[in-house]
Amino acid sequence: MTAVNDRIDAIVNGHDVVLFMKGTPLFPQCGFSSRAIAILEHLDVAFHSVDVLQDMEIRQGIKDYSDWPTIPQLYVKGEFVGGSDIMMEMFEAGELQALMADSGVKAG
């Protein structure tokens, strides 16, 4: 494991819900990140966000870590869930709500 992988691992495993995104929850810097934030806020779950635009090592490293080419990326209890399209599909099907409940994720 590389140093950046160790950093990402610590972030992913240090929080119940982590969103690697472009920008911040108050100021998302792309539509996909904005949609991901809207979904998480609608679910009313506590989450940690990482602005990949502030750290180029994380920006590239997270793609290698998850073997997923795009950002945002959602992790729940250390497991990679997907990007904003997958989040939206899961949310609309009720699967994301069930995942949060089944994982014991606390309300925001």
C-alpha positions as CSV (number, residue, x, y, z in Angstrom):
1,M,0.0,0.0,0.0
2,T,1.2,3.5,-0.8
3,A,1.1,6.4,1.6
4,V,-1.9,7.9,-0.2
5,N,-3.7,4.6,0.0
6,D,-3.0,4.5,3.7
7,R,-4.5,8.0,4.1
8,I,-7.6,7.1,2.1
9,D,-8.0,3.9,4.1
10,A,-7.8,5.8,7.3
11,I,-10.5,8.2,6.1
12,V,-12.8,5.5,4.7
13,N,-12.6,3.4,7.8
14,G,-12.6,6.4,10.2
15,H,-16.2,7.5,9.4
16,D,-19.5,5.6,8.9
17,V,-20.3,7.6,5.7
18,V,-17.6,9.3,3.5
19,L,-18.2,11.2,0.3
20,F,-15.1,12.0,-1.9
21,M,-16.3,14.9,-3.9
22,K,-15.3,18.0,-5.9
23,G,-15.8,20.9,-3.7
24,T,-17.6,21.0,-0.3
25,P,-21.1,20.3,0.9
26,L,-21.9,24.0,0.9
27,F,-20.1,24.7,-2.4
28,P,-20.1,21.6,-4.6
29,Q,-17.9,22.1,-7.7
30,C,-19.7,19.8,-10.1
31,G,-23.3,18.7,-10.7
32,F,-22.6,15.1,-9.8
33,S,-21.1,16.1,-6.4
34,S,-24.1,18.4,-5.9
35,R,-26.5,15.6,-6.6
36,A,-24.6,13.3,-4.2
37,I,-24.8,15.9,-1.4
38,A,-28.6,16.4,-2.0
39,I,-29.2,12.7,-1.7
40,L,-27.2,12.4,1.6
41,E,-28.9,15.5,3.0
42,H,-32.3,14.1,2.1
43,L,-31.4,10.9,3.9
44,D,-30.5,13.0,6.9
45,V,-27.3,11.0,7.7
46,A,-24.1,12.2,9.2
47,F,-21.3,12.1,6.7
48,H,-17.7,13.1,6.2
49,S,-16.7,14.8,2.9
50,V,-13.3,15.0,1.3
51,D,-12.7,17.8,-1.3
52,V,-10.5,16.1,-3.9
53,L,-9.8,19.4,-5.6
54,Q,-7.7,20.4,-2.5
55,D,-5.5,17.3,-2.7
56,M,-4.2,16.0,-6.0
57,E,-2.8,12.8,-4.4
58,I,-6.3,11.9,-3.0
59,R,-7.9,13.0,-6.3
60,Q,-6.0,10.4,-8.2
61,G,-5.5,7.9,-5.4
62,I,-9.2,7.5,-4.7
63,K,-9.7,6.3,-8.3
64,D,-7.1,3.7,-7.9
65,Y,-8.3,2.8,-4.4
66,S,-11.8,2.0,-5.5
67,D,-10.9,1.0,-9.1
68,W,-13.7,3.5,-10.1
69,P,-12.8,6.3,-12.6
70,T,-15.0,9.1,-11.5
71,I,-15.8,11.4,-8.5
72,P,-17.9,11.6,-6.4
73,Q,-17.5,8.3,-4.6
74,L,-19.5,7.2,-1.6
75,Y,-18.3,4.8,1.1
76,V,-20.6,3.4,3.8
77,K,-18.9,1.5,6.7
78,G,-15.7,1.1,4.8
79,E,-17.4,-0.3,1.7
80,F,-17.5,1.4,-1.7
81,V,-21.0,2.1,-2.8
82,G,-20.6,4.0,-6.1
83,G,-20.9,7.4,-7.7
84,S,-23.8,9.8,-8.0
85,D,-25.6,7.8,-10.7
86,I,-25.5,4.6,-8.6
87,M,-26.5,6.6,-5.5
88,M,-29.5,8.0,-7.4
89,E,-30.6,4.6,-8.6
90,M,-30.3,3.1,-5.2
91,F,-32.1,6.1,-3.6
92,E,-35.0,5.9,-6.0
93,A,-35.3,2.1,-5.4
94,G,-35.1,2.6,-1.6
95,E,-31.9,0.6,-1.5
96,L,-29.7,3.4,-0.2
97,Q,-32.1,4.1,2.7
98,A,-32.0,0.4,3.5
99,L,-28.2,0.3,3.3
100,M,-27.9,3.2,5.8
101,A,-30.4,1.7,8.2
102,D,-28.9,-1.8,8.0
103,S,-25.4,-0.4,8.5
104,G,-26.6,1.5,11.6
105,V,-25.7,4.9,10.2
106,K,-26.7,7.7,12.5
107,A,-28.9,10.6,11.5
108,G,-27.2,13.9,10.7
